[in-house]
Tab-separated table of C-alpha atoms in Angstrom:
chain	number	residue	atom	x	y	z
Y	1	MET	CA	103.293	138.020	97.621
Y	2	LEU	CA	100.168	136.122	96.593
Y	3	ALA	CA	103.119	132.876	97.360
Y	4	LEU	CA	103.672	133.739	101.365
Y	5	ARG	CA	100.885	134.405	101.689
Y	6	LEU	CA	99.244	131.046	100.859
Y	7	THR	CA	102.675	128.957	102.608
Y	8	ARG	CA	101.959	131.203	105.844
Y	9	ALA	CA	97.686	130.174	105.823
Y	10	ALA	CA	98.232	126.491	104.273
Y	11	ARG	CA	97.401	123.391	107.518
Y	12	LEU	CA	100.163	121.809	109.298
Y	13	ALA	CA	99.801	118.697	107.318
Y	14	VAL	CA	101.369	120.828	104.098
Y	15	GLN	CA	103.867	122.653	105.838
Y	16	LEU	CA	105.484	119.851	107.759
Y	17	ARG	CA	105.681	118.401	104.194
Y	18	ARG	CA	107.716	121.491	102.963
Y	19	LEU	CA	109.544	121.016	106.062
Y	20	LEU	CA	110.518	117.807	104.185
Y	21	VAL	CA	111.658	119.443	101.267
Y	22	ALA	CA	113.424	122.733	102.738
Y	23	SER	CA	115.239	119.558	104.857
Y	24	ALA	CA	115.913	117.431	101.981
Y	25	SER	CA	117.599	120.199	99.904
Y	26	ALA	CA	119.654	121.451	102.928
Y	27	GLY	CA	121.306	118.487	102.638
Y	28	THR	CA	121.398	117.946	99.013
Y	29	GLY	CA	122.599	121.819	99.163
Y	30	PHE	CA	125.232	120.045	101.865
Y	31	LEU	CA	127.137	117.396	99.903
Y	32	LEU	CA	126.957	119.812	97.028
Y	33	LEU	CA	129.189	122.343	99.044
Y	34	CYS	CA	131.229	119.338	100.699
Y	35	ALA	CA	132.103	118.171	96.582
Y	36	LEU	CA	133.610	121.396	96.240
Y	37	GLY	CA	135.582	121.519	99.419
Y	38	HIS	CA	136.786	118.873	98.449
Y	39	ALA	CA	137.743	119.438	94.976
Y	40	LEU	CA	139.427	123.188	96.997
Y	41	THR	CA	141.435	120.876	98.842
Y	42	HIS	CA	142.508	118.259	96.794
Y	43	PRO	CA	143.646	120.348	93.193
Y	44	ASP	CA	146.373	117.157	91.803
Y	45	ALA	CA	142.860	114.901	91.932
Y	46	PRO	CA	139.757	116.162	89.671
Y	47	GLY	CA	138.489	112.789	89.003
Y	48	ALA	CA	137.559	112.041	92.846
Y	49	SER	CA	135.854	115.601	92.802
Y	50	SER	CA	134.285	114.799	89.267
Y	51	LEU	CA	133.007	111.696	90.868
Y	52	ARG	CA	131.540	112.767	94.065
Y	53	LEU	CA	129.860	115.673	92.245
Y	54	ALA	CA	128.750	113.254	89.515
Y	55	TRP	CA	127.139	110.757	92.716
Y	56	CYS	CA	124.986	113.914	94.218
Y	57	ALA	CA	123.008	113.861	91.731
Y	58	ALA	CA	121.369	110.957	92.901
Y	59	PRO	CA	119.842	113.443	96.104
Y	60	LEU	CA	119.174	115.580	93.808
Y	61	ALA	CA	116.889	113.816	91.793
Y	62	ALA	CA	115.095	112.188	95.007
Y	63	THR	CA	114.858	116.420	96.250
Y	64	VAL	CA	113.164	117.177	92.713
Y	65	TYR	CA	110.823	113.889	93.038
Y	66	LEU	CA	110.385	115.250	96.660
Y	67	ALA	CA	109.235	118.761	95.960
Y	68	VAL	CA	107.311	117.142	92.956
Y	69	ALA	CA	105.239	115.213	94.890
Y	70	VAL	CA	104.274	117.892	97.362
Y	71	ALA	CA	103.355	120.757	94.967
Y	72	ARG	CA	100.802	118.036	93.453
Y	73	ALA	CA	98.872	117.027	97.042
Y	74	ASP	CA	99.397	121.096	98.135
Y	75	PRO	CA	95.297	122.012	98.454
Y	76	GLY	CA	96.194	125.317	98.066
Y	77	THR	CA	97.157	125.542	94.756
Y	78	ARG	CA	94.270	123.455	93.168
Y	79	PRO	CA	92.090	124.375	90.233
Y	80	ARG	CA	88.857	126.214	91.897
Y	81	PRO	CA	86.139	127.123	89.966
Y	82	GLY	CA	85.634	130.432	89.819
Y	83	LEU	CA	89.832	131.249	90.703
Y	84	SER	CA	90.281	132.169	86.789
Y	85	ALA	CA	87.861	135.541	87.459
Y	86	ILE	CA	90.128	136.745	89.613
Y	87	GLY	CA	93.049	135.842	87.854
Y	88	LEU	CA	93.966	132.286	89.419
Y	89	GLY	CA	93.861	130.412	86.448
Y	90	PRO	CA	95.547	127.110	86.101
Y	91	GLY	CA	98.318	129.264	84.803
Y	92	ARG	CA	98.924	131.191	87.544
Y	93	LEU	CA	98.211	129.108	89.948
Y	94	MET	CA	100.855	126.629	88.314
Y	95	ALA	CA	103.193	129.733	88.615
Y	96	VAL	CA	102.229	130.121	92.797
Y	97	SER	CA	103.100	126.588	93.015
Y	98	ALA	CA	106.402	126.628	91.400
Y	99	THR	CA	107.272	130.036	93.875
Y	100	THR	CA	106.636	127.839	96.372
Y	101	THR	CA	108.512	125.171	96.389
Y	102	ALA	CA	111.011	127.593	94.903
Y	103	LEU	CA	110.758	129.190	98.391
Y	104	SER	CA	110.634	126.464	100.558
Y	105	ALA	CA	114.219	124.805	98.629
Y	106	ALA	CA	115.465	128.289	99.015
Y	107	LEU	CA	115.439	128.018	102.553
Y	108	GLY	CA	117.282	125.059	103.313
Y	109	SER	CA	119.980	125.932	100.649
Y	110	VAL	CA	120.158	128.967	102.876
Y	111	ALA	CA	120.889	126.042	106.247
Y	112	ALA	CA	123.380	124.384	104.373
Y	113	LEU	CA	125.084	127.337	103.888
Y	114	LEU	CA	125.384	128.301	107.464
Y	115	GLY	CA	125.928	124.600	108.826
Y	116	PHE	CA	128.744	123.799	106.693
Y	117	LEU	CA	130.293	127.662	106.909
Y	118	TYR	CA	128.803	126.475	110.810
Y	119	LEU	CA	132.124	123.283	110.592
Y	120	ARG	CA	134.606	125.088	108.713
Y	121	GLY	CA	134.311	127.464	111.603
Y	122	ASP	CA	133.660	131.104	110.152
Y	123	LEU	CA	130.837	131.625	111.999
Y	124	THR	CA	132.333	130.684	115.185
Y	125	GLY	CA	136.315	131.401	114.518
Y	126	ALA	CA	136.834	127.324	115.692
Y	127	PRO	CA	136.970	125.123	112.868
Y	128	VAL	CA	135.083	121.346	113.238
Y	129	ASP	CA	137.827	118.199	113.290
Y	130	GLY	CA	136.828	114.779	112.190
Y	131	ALA	CA	135.811	112.786	109.316
Y	132	VAL	CA	134.689	115.481	107.672
Y	133	SER	CA	137.225	117.935	107.805
Y	134	GLY	CA	139.331	117.502	104.973
Y	135	VAL	CA	136.250	118.415	102.434
Y	136	LEU	CA	135.982	121.604	104.702
Y	137	ALA	CA	138.535	123.771	102.264
Y	138	LEU	CA	139.993	124.726	105.785
Y	139	GLY	CA	142.500	128.114	105.576
Y	140	GLN	CA	140.521	128.808	102.034
Y	141	ARG	CA	137.955	131.515	100.492
Y	142	LEU	CA	134.739	129.731	99.174
Y	143	PRO	CA	134.618	131.209	95.554
Y	144	ALA	CA	130.783	132.691	95.700
Y	145	PRO	CA	130.040	132.167	91.928
Y	146	ALA	CA	130.939	128.866	92.683
Y	147	VAL	CA	128.995	128.244	95.950
Y	148	VAL	CA	125.888	130.317	94.470
Y	149	THR	CA	125.796	128.306	91.154
Y	150	LEU	CA	125.678	125.163	93.757
Y	151	LEU	CA	122.802	126.148	96.080
Y	152	ALA	CA	120.584	126.964	93.851
Y	153	LEU	CA	120.571	124.078	91.973
Y	154	VAL	CA	118.336	122.145	94.210
Y	155	PRO	CA	116.073	125.668	94.242
Y	156	ALA	CA	116.102	125.856	90.380
Y	157	ALA	CA	114.933	122.448	89.145
Y	158	ALA	CA	112.720	121.930	91.759
Y	159	SER	CA	110.471	124.772	90.378
Y	160	ALA	CA	111.154	123.981	87.163
Y	161	ALA	CA	109.936	120.991	87.543
Y	162	VAL	CA	106.881	121.358	89.821
Y	163	ALA	CA	106.516	123.845	86.590
Y	164	LEU	CA	106.682	121.524	83.849
Y	165	THR	CA	104.636	118.719	85.761
Y	166	LEU	CA	101.489	121.223	87.329
Y	167	ARG	CA	101.541	122.835	83.289
Y	168	PRO	CA	97.574	123.322	82.057
Y	169	ARG	CA	97.271	121.118	79.754
Y	170	ALA	CA	93.887	120.429	77.375
Y	171	PRO	CA	92.142	117.572	78.200
Y	172	ARG	CA	92.274	114.966	75.804
Y	173	PRO	CA	88.419	113.837	74.407
Y	174	ALA	CA	87.544	110.349	74.392
Y	175	PRO	CA	87.073	108.703	71.030
Y	176	SER	CA	83.498	109.684	69.948
Y	177	ALA	CA	81.265	106.688	69.623
Y	178	GLY	CA	77.855	108.042	68.613
Y	179	SER	CA	78.505	107.597	64.881
Y	180	ARG	CA	80.222	105.884	62.690
Y	181	ARG	CA	81.097	106.398	59.213
Y	182	TYR	CA	81.833	104.252	55.855
Y	183	GLY	CA	84.415	104.843	53.665
Y	184	ARG	CA	85.575	103.782	51.160
Y	185	PHE	CA	88.602	100.345	51.644
Y	186	GLY	CA	91.804	101.198	53.254
Y	187	ALA	CA	90.918	104.745	53.606
Y	188	TYR	CA	93.021	106.721	56.090
Y	189	GLY	CA	92.180	108.061	59.588
Y	190	TRP	CA	89.367	111.332	59.621
Y	191	GLY	CA	89.195	113.519	56.345
Y	192	ALA	CA	87.059	115.778	55.426
Y	193	ALA	CA	85.559	114.664	52.281
Y	194	ARG	CA	83.287	110.804	53.416
Y	195	GLU	CA	82.841	108.356	50.989
Y	196	THR	CA	80.335	105.677	51.219
Y	197	PHE	CA	81.745	102.406	50.898
Y	198	GLY	CA	82.464	101.446	47.595
Y	199	ALA	CA	81.716	104.644	45.504
Y	200	TYR	CA	85.765	104.873	45.083
Y	201	GLY	CA	85.202	101.661	41.593
Y	202	ARG	CA	81.917	103.589	41.186
Y	203	TYR	CA	81.204	105.227	37.496
Y	204	GLY	CA	81.898	108.777	37.344
Y	205	ALA	CA	82.614	108.989	41.527
Y	206	ARG	CA	86.004	110.936	40.709
Y	207	LEU	CA	84.601	113.387	38.274
Y	208	ALA	CA	83.388	116.975	40.550
Y	209	SER	CA	79.943	116.641	40.582
Y	210	ALA	CA	77.286	120.127	40.801
Y	211	SER	CA	75.376	118.734	42.598
Y	212	ALA	CA	76.933	119.212	45.950
Y	213	SER	CA	76.641	122.474	45.883
Y	214	ALA	CA	72.548	122.350	44.764
Y	215	PRO	CA	70.553	123.102	47.058
Y	216	ALA	CA	68.946	119.539	49.051
Y	217	PRO	CA	66.132	118.361	46.871
Y	218	ALA	CA	64.427	117.690	50.018
Y	219	PRO	CA	63.232	121.301	50.699
Y	220	ALA	CA	62.517	121.259	47.032
Y	221	SER	CA	59.708	118.369	46.798
Y	222	ALA	CA	58.457	119.599	50.165
Y	223	SER	CA	57.806	122.773	49.339
Y	224	ALA	CA	56.518	121.148	45.980
Y	225	SER	CA	54.123	119.638	47.569
Y	226	ALA	CA	53.557	122.383	49.824
Y	227	SER	CA	52.443	124.439	47.329
Y	228	ALA	CA	50.380	121.568	45.561
Y	229	SER	CA	48.469	120.782	48.270
Y	230	ALA	CA	48.138	124.876	48.856
Y	231	SER	CA	46.154	125.301	45.189
Y	232	ALA	CA	44.430	121.695	45.023
Y	233	SER	CA	43.059	122.929	48.710
Y	234	ALA	CA	42.205	126.868	46.886
Y	235	SER	CA	39.893	124.639	43.988
Y	236	ALA	CA	38.705	122.389	46.049
Y	237	PRO	CA	35.040	122.382	47.029
Y	238	ALA	CA	34.475	121.645	50.865
Y	239	PRO	CA	34.933	118.408	52.006
Y	240	ALA	CA	32.224	116.204	53.819
Y	241	PRO	CA	31.987	115.793	57.894
Y	242	ALA	CA	33.569	112.044	57.663
Y	243	PRO	CA	37.363	112.953	55.834
Y	244	ALA	CA	37.326	115.945	57.910
Y	245	SER	CA	37.487	113.867	61.221
Y	246	ALA	CA	39.469	111.854	59.550
Y	247	SER	CA	41.578	114.166	57.961
Y	248	ALA	CA	41.247	115.204	62.029
Y	249	SER	CA	42.698	112.331	63.199
Y	250	ALA	CA	45.545	111.817	61.609
Y	251	SER	CA	47.059	115.497	61.556
Y	252	ALA	CA	46.764	115.130	65.578
Y	253	SER	CA	48.756	111.291	65.073
Y	254	ALA	CA	50.938	113.386	62.976
Y	255	SER	CA	51.425	115.941	65.515
Y	256	ALA	CA	51.967	113.459	68.809
Y	257	SER	CA	54.667	111.767	66.866
Y	258	ALA	CA	56.453	115.270	66.295
Y	259	SER	CA	55.945	115.978	69.851
Y	260	ALA	CA	56.973	112.303	70.063
Y	261	GLN	CA	60.518	112.730	67.747
Y	262	PRO	CA	63.058	115.568	69.025
Y	263	ALA	CA	63.792	118.460	67.007
Y	264	GLY	CA	65.919	117.749	64.231
Y	265	GLY	CA	66.430	114.690	65.002
Y	266	ARG	CA	65.247	110.678	63.024
Y	267	PRO	CA	63.342	107.609	64.625
Y	268	ALA	CA	66.168	104.926	66.082
Y	269	GLY	CA	67.577	103.009	63.404
Y	270	ALA	CA	67.055	104.731	60.837
Y	271	ALA	CA	70.035	105.939	59.118
Y	272	GLN	CA	71.312	109.397	58.508
Y	273	ALA	CA	73.728	110.632	55.476
Y	274	ASP	CA	75.276	113.790	55.597
Y	275	PRO	CA	75.751	116.433	52.856
Y	276	SER	CA	78.824	113.932	51.542
Y	277	GLY	CA	76.489	111.133	50.970
Y	278	ALA	CA	78.291	109.452	53.757
Y	279	LEU	CA	76.090	107.068	55.475
Y	280	LEU	CA	76.577	107.173	59.553
Y	281	THR	CA	75.158	105.055	61.940
Y	282	GLN	CA	73.666	105.694	65.024
Y	283	ALA	CA	74.648	103.733	67.880
Y	284	SER	CA	71.939	104.817	70.583
Y	285	ASP	CA	69.202	107.520	69.170
Y	286	THR	CA	67.976	107.555	73.091
Y	287	ARG	CA	69.705	110.985	74.305
Y	288	PRO	CA	68.890	113.912	72.014
Y	289	PRO	CA	71.687	116.452	70.527
Y	290	ALA	CA	73.100	119.012	72.976
Y	291	THR	CA	71.823	122.531	72.060
Y	292	THR	CA	75.864	124.968	71.659
Y	293	ASP	CA	75.517	128.703	71.559
Y	294	GLY	CA	77.813	130.840	71.499
Y	295	ASP	CA	79.065	130.489	75.496
Y	296	GLY	CA	78.995	127.360	76.112
Y	297	SER	CA	76.496	126.237	78.203
Y	298	ALA	CA	75.743	123.111	76.967
Y	299	GLN	CA	79.740	122.109	77.921
Y	300	ASP	CA	78.694	123.829	81.568
Y	301	ALA	CA	75.410	121.301	82.027
Y	302	THR	CA	76.343	118.662	80.865
Y	303	GLY	CA	80.680	118.649	81.779
Y	304	PRO	CA	83.767	118.281	80.493
Y	305	ALA	CA	84.425	115.713	77.993
Y	306	PRO	CA	85.419	112.894	79.089
Y	307	ALA	CA	88.806	112.103	78.723
Y	308	THR	CA	90.439	109.606	77.542
Y	309	PRO	CA	92.052	106.855	80.079
Y	310	ARG	CA	95.663	106.151	80.058
Y	311	ALA	CA	96.729	102.720	79.945
Y	312	HIS	CA	98.596	100.988	82.934
Y	313	THR	CA	100.270	98.713	81.389
Y	314	THR	CA	101.912	99.642	77.772
Y	315	LEU	CA	104.579	100.841	79.617
Y	316	LEU	CA	105.973	97.415	81.640
Y	317	PRO	CA	108.038	96.392	78.625
Y	318	TRP	CA	109.790	99.652	77.977
Y	319	GLY	CA	109.917	99.198	82.001
Y	320	ILE	CA	111.406	95.513	82.206
Y	321	ALA	CA	114.332	95.913	79.542
Y	322	VAL	CA	115.330	99.071	81.507
Y	323	LEU	CA	115.790	97.936	84.032
Y	324	THR	CA	117.903	94.824	82.300
Y	325	ALA	CA	119.989	97.332	80.516
Y	326	GLY	CA	120.532	98.700	83.889
Y	327	LEU	CA	121.628	95.637	85.265
Y	328	ALA	CA	123.999	95.346	82.673
Y	329	VAL	CA	125.599	98.413	83.004
Y	330	GLU	CA	126.172	97.282	86.405
Y	331	THR	CA	127.793	94.248	85.488
Y	332	TYR	CA	129.809	95.509	82.760
Y	333	ALA	CA	130.969	98.820	85.488
Y	334	GLY	CA	131.913	96.398	88.308
Y	335	ASP	CA	133.927	93.934	86.516
Y	336	THR	CA	135.693	96.712	84.782
Y	337	ALA	CA	136.109	98.446	87.771
Y	338	THR	CA	139.303	97.656	90.977
Y	339	ARG	CA	138.522	96.727	94.445
Y	340	ASP	CA	139.632	99.202	96.195
Y	341	ALA	CA	138.139	101.557	94.303
Y	342	ALA	CA	135.017	103.952	94.767
Y	343	PRO	CA	131.830	103.501	92.609
Y	344	SER	CA	132.293	104.906	89.547
Y	345	ALA	CA	130.908	106.509	87.261
Y	346	GLY	CA	129.117	103.478	85.473
Y	347	VAL	CA	127.400	102.185	88.450
Y	348	LEU	CA	126.096	105.158	89.152
Y	349	LEU	CA	124.404	105.445	85.402
Y	350	GLY	CA	123.731	101.313	85.792
Y	351	TRP	CA	121.129	101.999	89.250
Y	352	ALA	CA	120.174	105.331	87.173
Y	353	LEU	CA	118.512	103.356	84.549
Y	354	ALA	CA	117.529	100.539	86.784
Y	355	THR	CA	115.607	102.924	89.530
Y	356	LEU	CA	113.881	104.149	85.690
Y	357	GLY	CA	112.979	100.898	84.224
Y	358	LEU	CA	111.148	100.264	88.402
Y	359	ALA	CA	109.510	103.376	87.637
Y	360	LEU	CA	108.271	102.534	84.614
Y	361	ALA	CA	106.737	98.811	85.211
Y	362	GLY	CA	105.848	100.473	89.016
Y	363	PRO	CA	102.386	101.541	87.287
Y	364	GLY	CA	101.481	98.793	85.393
Y	365	LEU	CA	102.522	95.876	87.956
Y	366	THR	CA	100.534	98.250	90.314
Y	367	HIS	CA	97.738	97.003	87.607
Y	368	LEU	CA	98.745	94.128	87.628
Y	369	CYS	CA	98.563	93.256	90.826
Y	370	GLY	CA	94.429	94.920	91.260
Y	371	ARG	CA	93.584	92.621	88.512
Y	372	LEU	CA	95.659	89.589	90.500
Y	373	LEU	CA	93.049	89.982	93.266
Y	374	GLN	CA	89.771	90.066	91.222
Y	375	ALA	CA	90.949	86.913	89.864
Y	376	VAL	CA	88.911	83.277	90.469
Y	377	ARG	CA	85.797	84.594	91.842
Y	378	PRO	CA	86.304	87.840	93.706
Y	379	GLY	CA	84.006	88.349	97.303
Y	380	ALA	CA	83.243	92.041	97.264
Y	381	LEU	CA	86.549	92.909	99.848
Y	382	ARG	CA	88.874	91.089	96.658
Y	383	LEU	CA	86.894	93.415	93.803
Y	384	LEU	CA	86.961	96.479	96.291
Y	385	ALA	CA	90.784	95.715	96.733
Y	386	GLY	CA	91.498	95.382	93.416
Y	387	ARG	CA	89.334	97.762	91.231
Y	388	VAL	CA	90.905	100.480	94.043
Y	389	LEU	CA	94.803	99.707	92.736
Y	390	MET	CA	94.238	98.973	89.354
Y	391	GLU	CA	92.101	103.521	89.767
Y	392	GLU	CA	95.784	104.283	91.496
Y	393	SER	CA	97.997	102.381	89.812
Y	394	HIS	CA	99.321	106.062	88.135
Y	395	ARG	CA	99.591	107.420	91.137
Y	396	ILE	CA	102.165	105.265	93.391
Y	397	GLY	CA	102.450	103.082	90.901
Y	398	ARG	CA	106.043	105.220	90.897
Y	399	PRO	CA	106.778	106.317	93.943
Y	400	LEU	CA	106.633	102.447	94.850
Y	401	GLY	CA	109.352	101.478	91.497
Y	402	VAL	CA	111.210	104.076	93.581
Y	403	VAL	CA	111.417	102.321	96.273
Y	404	CYS	CA	112.085	99.477	95.371
Y	405	ALA	CA	114.554	100.534	94.126
Y	406	VAL	CA	115.933	101.997	96.897
Y	407	ALA	CA	115.323	99.953	99.009
Y	408	SER	CA	117.468	96.817	96.392
Y	409	ALA	CA	120.355	99.771	96.162
Y	410	ALA	CA	120.664	99.611	99.968
Y	411	TYR	CA	120.131	96.560	100.484
Y	412	ALA	CA	123.027	95.540	97.841
Y	413	ALA	CA	125.061	98.690	100.224
Y	414	ALA	CA	124.570	96.248	103.233
Y	415	ALA	CA	125.636	93.002	101.857
Y	416	LEU	CA	128.736	94.530	100.110
Y	417	HIS	CA	129.400	96.633	103.531
Y	418	ASP	CA	129.619	92.550	105.251
Y	419	ALA	CA	131.255	90.916	102.990
Y	420	ASP	CA	134.503	93.807	102.360
Y	421	ALA	CA	133.416	95.643	105.463
Y	422	THR	CA	133.687	99.344	103.511
Y	423	ASP	CA	133.601	101.895	105.673
Y	424	PHE	CA	131.077	104.134	104.010
Y	425	GLY	CA	131.760	107.439	106.011
Y	426	PRO	CA	129.505	110.436	106.652
Y	427	LEU	CA	128.667	111.802	103.536
Y	428	SER	CA	128.146	108.830	102.614
Y	429	LEU	CA	125.039	108.323	105.048
Y	430	ILE	CA	124.050	111.240	104.857
Y	431	GLY	CA	123.751	110.815	101.529
Y	432	ALA	CA	121.718	107.680	101.763
Y	433	VAL	CA	118.935	108.856	104.421
Y	434	VAL	CA	118.186	112.188	101.795
Y	435	VAL	CA	117.484	109.823	99.387
Y	436	ALA	CA	115.636	107.153	101.442
Y	437	GLY	CA	113.507	109.554	103.455
Y	438	CYS	CA	112.823	111.430	100.511
Y	439	THR	CA	111.646	108.585	98.342
Y	440	VAL	CA	109.579	107.215	101.863
Y	441	ALA	CA	108.062	110.341	101.934
Y	442	THR	CA	107.515	110.582	98.544
Y	443	LEU	CA	105.262	106.982	98.341
Y	444	LEU	CA	103.368	109.168	101.150
Y	445	THR	CA	102.000	111.605	99.709
Y	446	ALA	CA	101.579	109.564	96.894
Y	447	ALA	CA	98.760	107.565	99.059
Y	448	VAL	CA	97.854	110.802	100.977
Y	449	GLU	CA	96.757	111.926	97.960
Y	450	ALA	CA	94.924	108.792	96.556
Y	451	LYS	CA	93.295	108.950	99.649
Y	452	HIS	CA	91.364	112.108	98.736
Y	453	ALA	CA	90.806	111.635	95.381
Y	454	ARG	CA	88.601	108.194	96.569
Y	455	SER	CA	87.252	110.578	99.170
Y	456	ASP	CA	84.000	111.067	97.706
Y	457	THR	CA	83.990	107.452	96.873
Y	458	THR	CA	84.165	106.258	100.258
Y	459	ASP	CA	81.896	108.924	102.028
Y	460	ALA	CA	79.030	106.632	98.983
Y	461	LEU	CA	79.923	103.534	100.401
Y	462	LEU	CA	79.326	104.693	104.126
Y	463	ARG	CA	76.191	106.162	103.060
Y	464	LEU	CA	75.242	102.606	101.369
Y	465	GLY	CA	75.949	101.367	104.230
Y	466	ALA	CA	79.357	99.946	103.792
Y	467	PRO	CA	80.997	98.735	107.467
Y	468	PRO	CA	84.437	100.642	108.357
Y	469	THR	CA	86.130	97.925	109.464
Y	470	THR	CA	86.200	96.597	105.903
Y	471	LEU	CA	86.843	99.421	104.399
Y	472	ARG	CA	89.982	99.081	106.435
Y	473	ALA	CA	90.540	95.677	105.405
Y	474	ALA	CA	90.285	96.240	101.363
Y	475	ALA	CA	93.622	98.514	102.542
Y	476	ALA	CA	95.586	95.727	104.151
Y	477	LEU	CA	94.658	93.625	101.698
Y	478	ARG	CA	95.774	95.383	99.034
Y	479	ALA	CA	99.039	96.798	101.741
Y	480	GLY	CA	100.297	92.403	101.118
Y	481	ALA	CA	99.468	92.562	97.068
Y	482	LEU	CA	101.522	95.235	96.468
Y	483	LEU	CA	104.031	93.501	100.093
Y	484	ALA	CA	103.801	90.452	98.101
Y	485	VAL	CA	104.552	91.330	94.760
Y	486	PHE	CA	107.384	94.392	94.871
Y	487	GLY	CA	109.000	92.295	97.478
Y	488	PRO	CA	110.401	88.887	95.348
Y	489	LEU	CA	111.387	92.221	93.384
Y	490	THR	CA	112.954	93.828	95.155
Y	491	LEU	CA	115.008	90.891	96.576
Y	492	VAL	CA	115.916	89.647	92.802
Y	493	VAL	CA	117.198	93.085	91.326
Y	494	ALA	CA	119.445	93.873	94.678
Y	495	GLN	CA	120.533	89.613	94.634
Y	496	LEU	CA	121.664	90.903	90.102
Y	497	ALA	CA	123.287	94.437	91.414
Y	498	SER	CA	125.249	92.736	94.195
Y	499	LEU	CA	127.189	89.976	92.614
Y	500	PRO	CA	129.164	92.511	90.649
Y	501	LEU	CA	130.441	94.661	93.336
Y	502	ALA	CA	131.148	91.695	95.482
Y	503	ARG	CA	133.609	90.031	93.416
């Protein structure tokens, strides 16, 4: 019920994105039902029916990818302060997002079933004649378990992907740079027992020391000196006025130094040792230690620990390697296939690997675009555009890589159609429209999400006096840089992919 209420109360843009998910689910469900109809119509050709079903994996993956992007950009299911008190924590919001996605995809599956039954003539009594009549299983009864299984595939996969993507994660704290411990040479990790530098080879260092359990000598010496001073003051006569003034000034200076230094702190630049004897060097003593009480008020006051910045270029070599492997698999599949046969499963596997490689390399390429914009003495415009690209590379990098792969496939298919005059048919066009529409919609959704994520920065720049034309020029510069990098890459991948298919 909560998912239905959030669906009804959503804004128009959110409803349009969910409608796109439903439309993509309807197209994918219709293709799955057509594969089932082909299997019923041609029982003597199970290989061709299996190949049709395998090619339905491309629109299925595109639909799931769009559903995940729409769920991430949904403002109604984002965690907010205070929602956990009424039972809407991160886990509950994740379940609401998965349920909403399942409802949208199920609506599309129902629309696909109605359209398939309409074309068969089960609703009107008159089947539709045309190129798709051979995959409708006219005059045969559809198996209900197979229909339900195929139609439930898209909602189940989309909701599972959304739940996996939006699952609650513990934040990864950044490595502490405040103190550094010096241990023996070659010691791995940060163990519980700390050792000073050179303590490993010291005589008797490996023996169990009973002094570790003894109390620290500093409090004992302090108590002894305090008792001695108390006894001395009790036995000594009354001091003279001049020494009294001197002791008063000394105590005043001591109290001033004690007030200047925080409780439990130490002077700047001084070394500190833990009970095990390890040497601690403080990088900066300007910040006093935060109080830690049981209810975590210090964490609420200072905010959560900063997360470790993710590396955007670490997957770039892996993406290039997977892309190369995909092109090699497609070349081998194109060489072994006959000229009049349909694209084989090897071509599908090659395209899948190439798409995965471009998706992995997309964030790294976007990050490098931002770095190139800031090269060679950048101005304010190039610096702003480059910094934004570097910051948003993890948001728009992967959708850009997937769009590049789909554009390469479309270019290769168009070149193959012009060379051999191949007729793809209406089902191939439906699949191409679903895949291309889902990838472009995912890229636009990611761009909108990135724009909302940097809205505070944009407002701050406008308050500081930055003209809006500068922000628009920076956006145009980012788009031009991405087009200059991903455009030639798309053409190169398309040419390499179309060479084995055109021979």
